[in-house]
Amino acid sequence: MDYLEIKGGKKLSGSVTISGAKNAALPIIAATILSDKKVTLTNLPNVVDIRTLLKLLTMLGGEVDHNKTIANINNGTITSTKAVYEIVSQMRASILVLGPLLARFGECEVSLPGGCAIGQRPIDLHLKALESMGATIEIKGGYVRAEAKDGLKGAKIIFDKITVGGTENIVMAAALAHGTTTIINAAKEPEVEQLCQMIADAGVKIEGIGTNELSIEGTCGKPLNFKTVEIIPDRIEAGTYLCAGAITNSSITLNRVNHGHIRASIDKLESMGCTFELEDDSITIHPSETIKPVSLITIEYPGFPTDMQAQFMALAVMAKGESLIEERLFENRFMHVSELNRLGADIWLKGSTAAVKGVDTLYGADVMATDLRASSALVLAALVAEGTTNVRRIYHLDRGYDDLEGKLSKLGADIVRKKEV
Ligand code: EPZ
C-alpha cells in the first residue's frame, strides 16, 4: 500500500487549481442512466470514486469513454439493472444508481452499501420515499430489490432528516415519474443544486432549485436528453487548501473556486484570524501569525460542512487556546482524533463534541488514515509537525482528492508518495 512521507515546517506559496467536485460528479454520473443518448461530462476530478462509478455503468452495459477529466457516456446500451456488491462495497455512493435505474427500467437490484468508518450510513429515507412513489422494495441477501412495473408515480415526500443522497436519488427517480413529486426538507447543497439544474436543462420542470422544497414534474418514463455538464468546483477540496495556507502560516491562491460555496469555511477562518482577497473565481488567503481558537458545529448547507470538520480540527490543534467542535451529522466522525493526538495534539472527546487544546508543536510520527477527510486532516497536521510524518492507508485519500501530493508539492510542501515494502 502507498503512504505519504511528509517533512513538516515548510512554508507554502503560489497558487493551486481546484478540481471538479467529487460529490457533484457522482450523482451526475448516476443521472446519466436517465438518458438513452450520449452525454458529455467535463471537469471531472481525477479520483478513484469517479472511476469506480463509471466502471459500474460499464458493468451494467453502458458505454463509457473516460479520459481523466472528461467522460462521454451512453447508457442507451444498458442491459443489466444489478449493481453488484463488489462495486457498491467499494463506494457507498453507488446507491445513487437506485433511483435512476428504477425510474428508467422499472426494476433493479442494488447491493446494500454497508456502513463506513464515519457511521452506519443507513438508506431508510431513500427507500421509504421510493415506496411512497409506488415502488415495492424488498431487502434480501444484502440487496435492495426495487420494482415499479408501471413506472413511478409523483408523490409528496417529507424527509425526516435532510439527506443529500436521499434527495438526489428521489430527484432522479422523480424526473421520469408519472406526475409531480414534491420533496419537503430536501438537501440544498451545491451538489444537489447542480444535479437539479442538469435535469432541468434536459427539459424537466423543476421548481425550488437550491431550496429545501423541490417540485419535479416527471416525463412519464420518457428518457432524458442531457446537455454537456461541467462539474462545479470542489468546495471541500478548496476548504482543505485554505486550511493548508492557514496552518502553515502561508499566503496562497486558489483558482477555480465558487466563493459562495465556501462561505462557511471562509467565515470560520476569518474568526481564526485569516483575511482574504476574492477575485472572480479565485481566492487568496492571508493567515495570521497567531491562530485564534474556534467554535464549530457541523450542520447542513449553507452551515458549516461536516466534510470540513476534520481539517478544521487539525488547524485548531495549532490555535492559541481551546476550540470546541461539535459533529452533528455523523455518529463516528472523530476517527482522526486519536491519530492527531499521536502527533502531539491534545484533543478530548465528550459525546459528539471534541475539545481541542492548542499546542505549540506537533512531532512527526507514523499515522493511519481512516476515512477520506480524516486523511486530509492528518496531511495538514504533518505539514507543520517537526520532523517526518508517514500517513498510511492513503487509499482513503485517493478516493476524493485529485493529486493532493502533487498540488501540495507545487505549493512548496515536502511531500512524497512512497510504496510500503
Ligand atoms: C453526502 O453523503 C456526501 N457524500 C458526504 O460526503 C457528506 O458528508 C454528506 O452528504 C453530508 O453532507 C456524497 O455526496 C457522495 P446524508 P450522504 O444522506 O448522502 C442520515 C465525503 O467526505 N441518513 O446527507 O450519504 C445519515 O446517517 C462524504 O465526501 C439517514 O439516517 O449523507 C447521516 O447521519 C462523506 N437515513 C445524515 O442522514 C438515510 O436514508 C446525513 O446523511 C440517509 C441518511
Short mmCIF file of C-alpha atoms and ligand atoms in Angstrom, two decimals:
data_model
loop_
_atom_site.label_atom_id
_atom_site.label_comp_id
_atom_site.label_asym_id
_atom_site.label_seq_id
_atom_site.Cartn_x
_atom_site.Cartn_y
_atom_site.Cartn_z
CA MET A 1 0.00 0.00 0.00
CA ASP A 2 1.12 3.58 -0.68
CA TYR A 3 1.88 6.08 2.03
CA LEU A 4 2.80 9.77 2.09
CA GLU A 5 6.11 10.85 3.64
CA ILE A 6 5.82 14.47 4.75
CA LYS A 7 8.61 16.59 6.20
CA GLY A 8 6.97 19.40 8.16
CA GLY A 9 7.91 23.04 8.61
CA LYS A 10 7.84 24.23 5.01
CA LYS A 11 6.03 27.46 4.12
CA LEU A 12 3.73 27.34 1.09
CA SER A 13 3.43 29.85 -1.74
CA GLY A 14 1.94 30.24 -5.19
CA SER A 15 -1.41 29.01 -6.46
CA VAL A 16 -3.37 25.80 -6.85
CA THR A 17 -6.23 24.92 -9.21
CA ILE A 18 -9.23 23.31 -7.59
CA SER A 19 -10.68 20.23 -9.35
CA GLY A 20 -14.30 19.39 -10.04
CA ALA A 21 -16.40 18.32 -7.07
CA LYS A 22 -16.47 14.55 -6.40
CA ASN A 23 -19.82 14.90 -4.62
CA ALA A 24 -21.33 16.71 -7.59
CA ALA A 25 -19.87 14.34 -10.17
CA LEU A 26 -21.14 11.15 -8.52
CA PRO A 27 -24.90 11.92 -8.65
CA ILE A 28 -24.45 13.45 -12.11
CA ILE A 29 -22.81 10.25 -13.38
CA ALA A 30 -25.71 8.27 -11.87
CA ALA A 31 -28.19 10.63 -13.53
CA THR A 32 -26.85 9.75 -16.99
CA ILE A 33 -28.77 6.46 -16.55
CA LEU A 34 -31.92 8.56 -17.11
CA SER A 35 -30.85 9.06 -20.74
CA ASP A 36 -30.53 6.64 -23.67
CA LYS A 37 -28.30 9.04 -25.58
CA LYS A 38 -24.68 10.21 -25.31
CA VAL A 39 -23.86 12.85 -22.71
CA THR A 40 -20.54 14.56 -22.03
CA LEU A 41 -19.30 15.44 -18.55
CA THR A 42 -16.31 17.78 -18.16
CA ASN A 43 -14.15 18.97 -15.25
CA LEU A 44 -14.45 15.58 -13.55
CA PRO A 45 -11.98 15.15 -10.68
CA ASN A 46 -9.35 12.50 -11.38
CA VAL A 47 -10.12 10.39 -8.30
CA VAL A 48 -10.87 6.73 -7.55
CA ASP A 49 -14.56 7.17 -6.69
CA ILE A 50 -15.29 8.59 -10.15
CA ARG A 51 -13.54 5.67 -11.85
CA THR A 52 -15.45 3.23 -9.62
CA LEU A 53 -18.88 4.62 -10.55
CA LEU A 54 -18.00 4.81 -14.26
CA LYS A 55 -16.92 1.16 -14.01
CA LEU A 56 -20.32 0.33 -12.54
CA LEU A 57 -22.02 1.91 -15.57
CA THR A 58 -19.95 -0.26 -17.91
CA MET A 59 -20.81 -3.35 -15.81
CA LEU A 60 -24.48 -2.50 -16.36
CA GLY A 61 -23.81 -2.34 -20.12
CA GLY A 62 -23.36 1.39 -20.56
CA GLU A 63 -20.69 2.76 -22.92
CA VAL A 64 -18.11 4.96 -21.18
CA ASP A 65 -15.22 6.79 -22.81
CA HIS A 66 -13.32 8.38 -19.90
CA ASN A 67 -10.12 10.35 -20.07
CA LYS A 68 -9.15 11.88 -16.68
CA THR A 69 -11.46 14.92 -16.50
CA ILE A 70 -13.82 14.19 -19.42
CA ALA A 71 -16.32 11.35 -19.83
CA ASN A 72 -18.59 10.57 -22.77
CA ILE A 73 -21.33 8.24 -21.53
CA ASN A 74 -24.09 6.45 -23.43
CA ASN A 75 -26.47 4.41 -21.31
CA GLY A 76 -28.68 3.53 -24.25
CA THR A 77 -26.88 0.18 -24.19
CA ILE A 78 -27.60 -0.80 -20.55
CA THR A 79 -28.62 -4.47 -20.36
CA SER A 80 -28.40 -5.16 -16.62
CA THR A 81 -30.01 -3.42 -13.65
CA LYS A 82 -27.99 -5.20 -10.95
CA ALA A 83 -25.37 -3.12 -9.09
CA VAL A 84 -23.25 -5.83 -7.56
CA TYR A 85 -21.68 -5.97 -4.09
CA GLU A 86 -18.06 -5.83 -5.22
CA ILE A 87 -18.58 -2.36 -6.65
CA VAL A 88 -21.08 -0.96 -4.14
CA SER A 89 -18.96 -2.16 -1.21
CA GLN A 90 -16.05 -0.09 -2.60
CA MET A 91 -18.10 3.07 -2.68
CA ARG A 92 -21.39 3.55 -0.88
CA ALA A 93 -22.40 6.41 -3.18
CA SER A 94 -23.14 3.68 -5.76
CA ILE A 95 -26.56 3.62 -4.06
CA LEU A 96 -27.24 6.69 -6.21
CA VAL A 97 -27.95 4.39 -9.18
CA LEU A 98 -31.03 3.04 -7.36
CA GLY A 99 -33.37 5.91 -8.24
CA PRO A 100 -32.37 6.31 -11.90
CA LEU A 101 -32.30 2.54 -12.62
CA LEU A 102 -35.75 2.10 -11.09
CA ALA A 103 -37.14 5.14 -12.91
CA ARG A 104 -35.75 4.12 -16.30
CA PHE A 105 -36.22 0.33 -16.22
CA GLY A 106 -39.00 -0.28 -13.67
CA GLU A 107 -36.85 -2.65 -11.65
CA CYS A 108 -33.32 -3.02 -10.24
CA GLU A 109 -31.19 -4.76 -7.65
CA VAL A 110 -28.62 -2.70 -5.78
CA SER A 111 -26.35 -4.08 -3.11
CA LEU A 112 -26.85 -2.53 0.30
CA PRO A 113 -23.93 -0.10 0.65
CA GLY A 114 -22.99 -1.07 4.19
CA GLY A 115 -21.59 1.43 6.62
CA CYS A 116 -18.24 3.13 6.66
CA ALA A 117 -15.79 4.48 9.19
CA ILE A 118 -17.79 7.64 9.91
CA GLY A 119 -21.09 6.00 10.65
CA GLN A 120 -23.83 3.50 9.90
CA ARG A 121 -24.97 5.50 6.86
CA PRO A 122 -28.48 3.97 6.53
CA ILE A 123 -30.62 4.41 3.39
CA ASP A 124 -34.03 4.03 5.07
CA LEU A 125 -35.11 7.51 3.94
CA HIS A 126 -34.24 6.72 0.31
CA LEU A 127 -36.31 3.52 0.40
CA LYS A 128 -39.31 4.99 2.22
CA ALA A 129 -39.51 7.80 -0.32
CA LEU A 130 -39.34 5.40 -3.28
CA GLU A 131 -42.12 3.31 -1.74
CA SER A 132 -44.27 6.42 -1.50
CA MET A 133 -43.70 6.78 -5.26
CA GLY A 134 -45.21 3.33 -5.78
CA ALA A 135 -42.09 1.17 -5.72
CA THR A 136 -42.10 -2.21 -4.00
CA ILE A 137 -38.89 -2.62 -2.04
CA GLU A 138 -37.54 -5.91 -0.73
CA ILE A 139 -34.25 -6.37 1.10
CA LYS A 140 -32.85 -9.86 0.68
CA GLY A 141 -29.37 -11.34 0.63
CA GLY A 142 -27.71 -7.99 1.12
CA TYR A 143 -29.50 -6.48 -1.88
CA VAL A 144 -32.27 -3.93 -2.29
CA ARG A 145 -34.69 -5.30 -4.88
CA ALA A 146 -36.90 -2.48 -6.17
CA GLU A 147 -39.76 -2.75 -8.63
CA ALA A 148 -42.19 -0.30 -10.23
CA LYS A 149 -43.51 -2.17 -13.25
CA ASP A 150 -45.94 0.58 -14.25
CA GLY A 151 -43.40 3.29 -13.56
CA LEU A 152 -43.02 5.53 -10.52
CA LYS A 153 -45.77 7.95 -9.52
CA GLY A 154 -45.31 11.53 -8.37
CA ALA A 155 -45.71 11.83 -4.59
CA LYS A 156 -45.39 14.30 -1.72
CA ILE A 157 -42.26 13.39 0.25
CA ILE A 158 -41.25 14.89 3.59
CA PHE A 159 -37.74 13.81 4.66
CA ASP A 160 -37.49 13.28 8.44
CA LYS A 161 -33.83 14.28 8.16
CA ILE A 162 -32.05 16.29 5.50
CA THR A 163 -30.26 13.71 3.35
CA VAL A 164 -28.05 14.67 0.40
CA GLY A 165 -28.07 11.22 -1.20
CA GLY A 166 -31.73 10.68 -0.42
CA THR A 167 -32.67 13.97 -2.08
CA GLU A 168 -30.52 13.13 -5.11
CA ASN A 169 -31.99 9.64 -5.51
CA ILE A 170 -35.54 10.97 -5.34
CA VAL A 171 -34.88 13.90 -7.69
CA MET A 172 -33.55 11.42 -10.26
CA ALA A 173 -36.46 9.00 -9.69
CA ALA A 174 -39.00 11.82 -9.94
CA ALA A 175 -37.56 13.06 -13.25
CA LEU A 176 -39.14 10.12 -15.14
CA ALA A 177 -42.14 9.58 -12.83
CA HIS A 178 -45.82 9.92 -13.82
CA GLY A 179 -46.92 13.21 -12.27
CA THR A 180 -45.34 15.72 -9.92
CA THR A 181 -43.15 14.91 -6.90
CA THR A 182 -42.73 17.41 -4.08
CA ILE A 183 -39.78 17.00 -1.74
CA ILE A 184 -40.00 18.88 1.56
CA ASN A 185 -36.92 19.19 3.78
CA ALA A 186 -34.76 18.49 0.72
CA ALA A 187 -30.99 18.95 0.89
CA LYS A 188 -29.79 22.10 -0.89
CA GLU A 189 -26.04 21.53 -1.06
CA PRO A 190 -24.47 22.99 -4.24
CA GLU A 191 -24.03 19.43 -5.50
CA VAL A 192 -27.79 18.81 -5.22
CA GLU A 193 -28.41 22.13 -6.95
CA GLN A 194 -26.18 21.21 -9.91
CA LEU A 195 -27.92 17.82 -10.29
CA CYS A 196 -31.31 19.56 -10.37
CA GLN A 197 -30.03 22.08 -12.92
CA MET A 198 -28.69 19.29 -15.16
CA ILE A 199 -32.11 17.59 -15.12
CA ALA A 200 -33.96 20.90 -15.63
CA ASP A 201 -31.68 21.71 -18.59
CA ALA A 202 -32.90 18.44 -20.14
CA GLY A 203 -36.44 19.81 -20.14
CA VAL A 204 -37.79 18.52 -16.81
CA LYS A 205 -39.82 21.17 -14.94
CA ILE A 206 -38.25 21.63 -11.50
CA GLU A 207 -39.25 24.37 -9.09
CA GLY A 208 -37.33 25.40 -5.96
CA ILE A 209 -33.81 24.51 -7.20
CA GLY A 210 -31.34 25.46 -4.46
CA THR A 211 -34.02 25.48 -1.75
CA ASN A 212 -35.29 22.94 0.80
CA GLU A 213 -38.51 22.41 -1.16
CA LEU A 214 -38.41 20.91 -4.66
CA SER A 215 -41.21 20.17 -7.09
CA ILE A 216 -40.39 17.92 -10.07
CA GLU A 217 -42.79 17.20 -12.94
CA GLY A 218 -41.83 13.80 -14.37
CA THR A 219 -41.68 12.81 -18.06
CA CYS A 220 -43.85 9.68 -17.54
CA GLY A 221 -40.97 7.35 -18.36
CA LYS A 222 -39.57 9.22 -21.37
CA PRO A 223 -35.73 9.14 -21.17
CA LEU A 224 -33.92 12.49 -20.97
CA ASN A 225 -31.53 14.12 -23.40
CA PHE A 226 -28.81 15.90 -21.43
CA LYS A 227 -26.66 18.86 -22.42
CA THR A 228 -22.91 18.73 -21.64
CA VAL A 229 -22.31 19.26 -17.93
CA GLU A 230 -19.22 20.99 -16.46
CA ILE A 231 -18.83 19.80 -12.87
CA ILE A 232 -18.72 22.62 -10.29
CA PRO A 233 -15.52 23.25 -8.31
CA ASP A 234 -14.98 21.10 -5.22
CA ARG A 235 -15.83 23.27 -2.20
CA ILE A 236 -14.32 20.73 0.23
CA GLU A 237 -11.04 20.49 -1.68
CA ALA A 238 -10.97 24.31 -1.71
CA GLY A 239 -11.59 24.47 2.04
CA THR A 240 -8.84 21.93 2.60
CA TYR A 241 -6.27 24.06 0.76
CA LEU A 242 -7.38 27.19 2.63
CA CYS A 243 -6.65 25.26 5.83
CA ALA A 244 -3.24 24.31 4.38
CA GLY A 245 -2.44 28.01 3.95
CA ALA A 246 -3.71 28.85 7.44
CA ILE A 247 -1.91 26.04 9.26
CA THR A 248 1.47 26.72 7.59
CA ASN A 249 1.08 30.49 8.01
CA SER A 250 1.32 30.90 4.22
CA SER A 251 -0.47 33.14 1.73
CA ILE A 252 -1.66 31.00 -1.20
CA THR A 253 -4.14 31.49 -4.03
CA LEU A 254 -6.84 29.01 -5.07
CA ASN A 255 -8.05 29.20 -8.68
CA ARG A 256 -11.40 27.93 -9.96
CA VAL A 257 -13.42 28.24 -6.78
CA ASN A 258 -17.00 29.34 -6.19
CA HIS A 259 -16.80 31.78 -3.25
CA GLY A 260 -20.47 31.36 -2.46
CA HIS A 261 -20.00 27.63 -1.84
CA ILE A 262 -17.23 28.13 0.75
CA ARG A 263 -18.66 31.00 2.80
CA ALA A 264 -18.94 28.94 5.99
CA SER A 265 -15.27 27.90 5.80
CA ILE A 266 -14.17 31.47 4.98
CA ASP A 267 -16.23 32.82 7.88
CA LYS A 268 -14.65 30.41 10.38
CA LEU A 269 -11.13 31.08 9.05
CA GLU A 270 -11.76 34.83 9.45
CA SER A 271 -12.79 34.20 13.05
CA MET A 272 -9.44 32.38 13.48
CA GLY A 273 -7.57 35.47 12.24
CA CYS A 274 -7.21 34.96 8.48
CA THR A 275 -8.01 37.57 5.84
CA PHE A 276 -8.92 37.02 2.19
CA GLU A 277 -8.71 38.60 -1.25
CA LEU A 278 -11.53 37.47 -3.55
CA GLU A 279 -11.26 37.79 -7.35
CA ASP A 280 -13.70 36.37 -9.96
CA ASP A 281 -13.10 32.67 -9.46
CA SER A 282 -10.02 32.79 -7.26
CA ILE A 283 -9.34 33.46 -3.61
CA THR A 284 -6.13 34.32 -1.76
CA ILE A 285 -5.78 33.55 1.94
CA HIS A 286 -3.56 35.65 4.22
CA PRO A 287 -3.06 33.85 7.53
CA SER A 288 -2.47 35.46 10.90
CA GLU A 289 0.72 34.79 12.89
CA THR A 290 -1.48 33.60 15.78
CA ILE A 291 -4.34 31.22 15.06
CA LYS A 292 -7.34 32.01 17.27
CA PRO A 293 -9.41 29.13 18.72
CA VAL A 294 -12.75 28.38 17.08
CA SER A 295 -16.19 27.01 17.97
CA LEU A 296 -17.72 24.82 15.24
CA ILE A 297 -20.99 22.96 14.83
CA THR A 298 -21.45 20.89 11.67
CA ILE A 299 -24.86 21.20 10.03
CA GLU A 300 -26.36 21.01 6.56
CA TYR A 301 -25.54 23.58 3.85
CA PRO A 302 -25.15 26.53 3.99
CA GLY A 303 -23.99 25.86 7.57
CA PHE A 304 -20.51 24.64 8.44
CA PRO A 305 -19.91 21.42 6.43
CA THR A 306 -19.23 18.13 8.19
CA ASP A 307 -16.75 17.35 5.40
CA MET A 308 -14.55 20.20 6.68
CA GLN A 309 -14.69 19.18 10.36
CA ALA A 310 -11.52 17.08 10.42
CA GLN A 311 -9.49 19.67 8.52
CA PHE A 312 -10.53 22.47 10.90
CA MET A 313 -9.72 20.25 13.85
CA ALA A 314 -6.15 19.93 12.56
CA LEU A 315 -5.98 23.72 12.30
CA ALA A 316 -7.48 24.16 15.78
CA VAL A 317 -4.70 21.96 17.17
CA MET A 318 -2.29 24.83 16.41
CA ALA A 319 -4.55 27.59 17.80
CA LYS A 320 -3.69 29.63 20.90
CA GLY A 321 -6.44 28.42 23.23
CA GLU A 322 -9.20 25.84 23.38
CA SER A 323 -11.59 25.13 20.48
CA LEU A 324 -14.87 23.25 20.62
CA ILE A 325 -16.02 21.18 17.65
CA GLU A 326 -19.45 19.52 17.63
CA GLU A 327 -20.23 16.91 14.94
CA ARG A 328 -23.99 16.73 14.43
CA LEU A 329 -24.34 14.77 11.18
CA PHE A 330 -22.37 11.56 11.70
CA GLU A 331 -22.09 9.44 14.81
CA ASN A 332 -18.47 8.43 14.40
CA ARG A 333 -16.64 11.18 12.57
CA PHE A 334 -13.83 11.65 15.08
CA MET A 335 -11.56 8.83 13.92
CA HIS A 336 -8.84 11.41 13.18
CA VAL A 337 -8.66 12.47 16.86
CA SER A 338 -6.51 9.58 18.09
CA GLU A 339 -4.18 9.94 15.11
CA LEU A 340 -3.82 13.70 15.63
CA ASN A 341 -3.06 13.02 19.29
CA ARG A 342 -0.26 10.66 18.14
CA LEU A 343 1.31 13.72 16.53
CA GLY A 344 1.16 15.57 19.87
CA ALA A 345 -2.28 17.17 19.73
CA ASP A 346 -4.34 17.50 22.91
CA ILE A 347 -7.91 16.61 21.97
CA TRP A 348 -10.56 15.25 24.28
CA LEU A 349 -13.93 13.81 23.23
CA LYS A 350 -17.17 14.10 25.13
CA GLY A 351 -20.02 12.58 23.14
CA SER A 352 -20.34 14.43 19.84
CA THR A 353 -18.08 17.27 20.93
CA ALA A 354 -14.29 17.49 20.73
CA ALA A 355 -12.35 19.88 22.97
CA VAL A 356 -9.12 20.84 21.20
CA LYS A 357 -6.46 22.44 23.42
CA GLY A 358 -3.99 24.30 21.20
CA VAL A 359 -0.36 23.16 21.36
CA ASP A 360 2.85 24.90 20.27
CA THR A 361 4.44 21.96 18.47
CA LEU A 362 3.48 18.73 16.77
CA TYR A 363 6.03 15.96 16.27
CA GLY A 364 6.21 13.75 13.20
CA ALA A 365 5.07 10.13 13.59
CA ASP A 366 3.54 7.22 11.71
CA VAL A 367 -0.22 7.80 11.47
CA MET A 368 -3.05 5.97 9.75
CA ALA A 369 -5.82 7.39 7.61
CA THR A 370 -9.26 6.02 8.45
CA ASP A 371 -11.55 7.87 6.06
CA LEU A 372 -11.35 10.42 3.29
CA ARG A 373 -11.48 13.68 5.23
CA ALA A 374 -9.58 12.33 8.25
CA SER A 375 -6.68 11.58 5.91
CA SER A 376 -6.55 15.16 4.66
CA ALA A 377 -6.56 16.37 8.29
CA LEU A 378 -3.50 14.20 9.02
CA VAL A 379 -1.72 15.64 5.97
CA LEU A 380 -2.46 19.18 7.18
CA ALA A 381 -1.06 18.41 10.64
CA ALA A 382 2.01 16.75 9.08
CA LEU A 383 2.75 19.95 7.14
CA VAL A 384 3.57 21.69 10.44
CA ALA A 385 4.82 18.77 12.55
CA GLU A 386 8.53 18.78 13.38
CA GLY A 387 10.35 16.04 11.50
CA THR A 388 8.84 13.37 9.28
CA THR A 389 5.29 12.04 9.30
CA ASN A 390 4.21 8.96 7.36
CA VAL A 391 0.48 8.94 6.58
CA ARG A 392 -0.55 5.38 5.81
CA ARG A 393 -3.64 3.83 4.15
CA ILE A 394 -3.90 6.77 1.79
CA TYR A 395 -6.22 4.81 -0.46
CA HIS A 396 -8.82 6.74 1.55
CA LEU A 397 -7.31 9.99 0.30
CA ASP A 398 -7.16 8.83 -3.32
CA ARG A 399 -10.92 8.37 -3.32
CA GLY A 400 -11.64 12.07 -3.13
CA TYR A 401 -8.56 14.26 -3.60
CA ASP A 402 -7.16 14.83 -7.10
CA ASP A 403 -3.33 14.66 -6.89
CA LEU A 404 -3.10 16.09 -3.37
CA GLU A 405 0.62 15.45 -3.05
CA GLY A 406 1.32 16.93 -6.49
CA LYS A 407 -0.66 20.09 -5.72
CA LEU A 408 0.93 20.48 -2.27
CA SER A 409 4.43 19.87 -3.68
CA LYS A 410 3.82 22.61 -6.25
CA LEU A 411 2.95 24.92 -3.35
CA GLY A 412 6.28 24.09 -1.69
CA ALA A 413 5.42 21.25 0.70
CA ASP A 414 7.93 18.45 1.18
CA ILE A 415 5.59 15.53 0.48
CA VAL A 416 6.37 12.31 -1.39
CA ARG A 417 4.23 9.26 -2.16
CA LYS A 418 6.06 6.05 -1.34
CA LYS A 419 5.29 2.35 -1.61
CA GLU A 420 5.29 0.21 1.51
CA VAL A 421 7.86 -2.53 1.04
C1 EPZ B 1 -23.17 13.03 1.33
O1 EPZ B 1 -23.29 11.76 1.93
C2 EPZ B 1 -21.70 13.21 0.98
N1 EPZ B 1 -21.29 12.17 0.04
C3 EPZ B 1 -20.86 13.12 2.25
O2 EPZ B 1 -19.50 13.38 1.89
C4 EPZ B 1 -21.32 14.22 3.22
O3 EPZ B 1 -20.60 14.11 4.42
C5 EPZ B 1 -22.83 14.05 3.49
O4 EPZ B 1 -23.57 14.07 2.25
C6 EPZ B 1 -23.37 15.17 4.38
O5 EPZ B 1 -23.14 16.40 3.77
C7 EPZ B 1 -21.60 12.32 -1.27
O6 EPZ B 1 -22.22 13.28 -1.67
C8 EPZ B 1 -21.15 11.22 -2.18
P1 EPZ B 1 -26.67 12.18 4.01
P2 EPZ B 1 -24.77 11.12 2.18
O7 EPZ B 1 -27.61 11.20 3.41
O8 EPZ B 1 -25.67 11.50 1.09
C9 EPZ B 1 -28.52 10.12 7.86
C10 EPZ B 1 -17.19 12.98 1.76
O9 EPZ B 1 -16.33 13.05 2.64
N2 EPZ B 1 -29.35 9.34 6.93
O10 EPZ B 1 -26.91 13.62 3.81
O11 EPZ B 1 -24.57 9.67 2.46
C11 EPZ B 1 -27.04 9.75 7.76
O12 EPZ B 1 -26.74 8.61 8.55
C12 EPZ B 1 -18.53 12.34 2.08
O13 EPZ B 1 -17.06 13.43 0.61
C13 EPZ B 1 -30.32 8.50 7.46
O14 EPZ B 1 -30.47 8.39 8.67
O15 EPZ B 1 -25.18 11.85 3.53
C14 EPZ B 1 -26.35 11.00 8.27
O16 EPZ B 1 -26.35 10.96 9.70
C15 EPZ B 1 -18.57 11.72 3.47
N3 EPZ B 1 -31.10 7.78 6.60
C16 EPZ B 1 -27.28 12.13 7.80
O17 EPZ B 1 -28.54 11.50 7.50
C17 EPZ B 1 -30.96 7.88 5.23
O18 EPZ B 1 -31.71 7.20 4.49
C18 EPZ B 1 -26.78 12.84 6.55
O19 EPZ B 1 -26.54 11.85 5.57
C19 EPZ B 1 -29.96 8.74 4.72
C20 EPZ B 1 -29.18 9.47 5.58
#
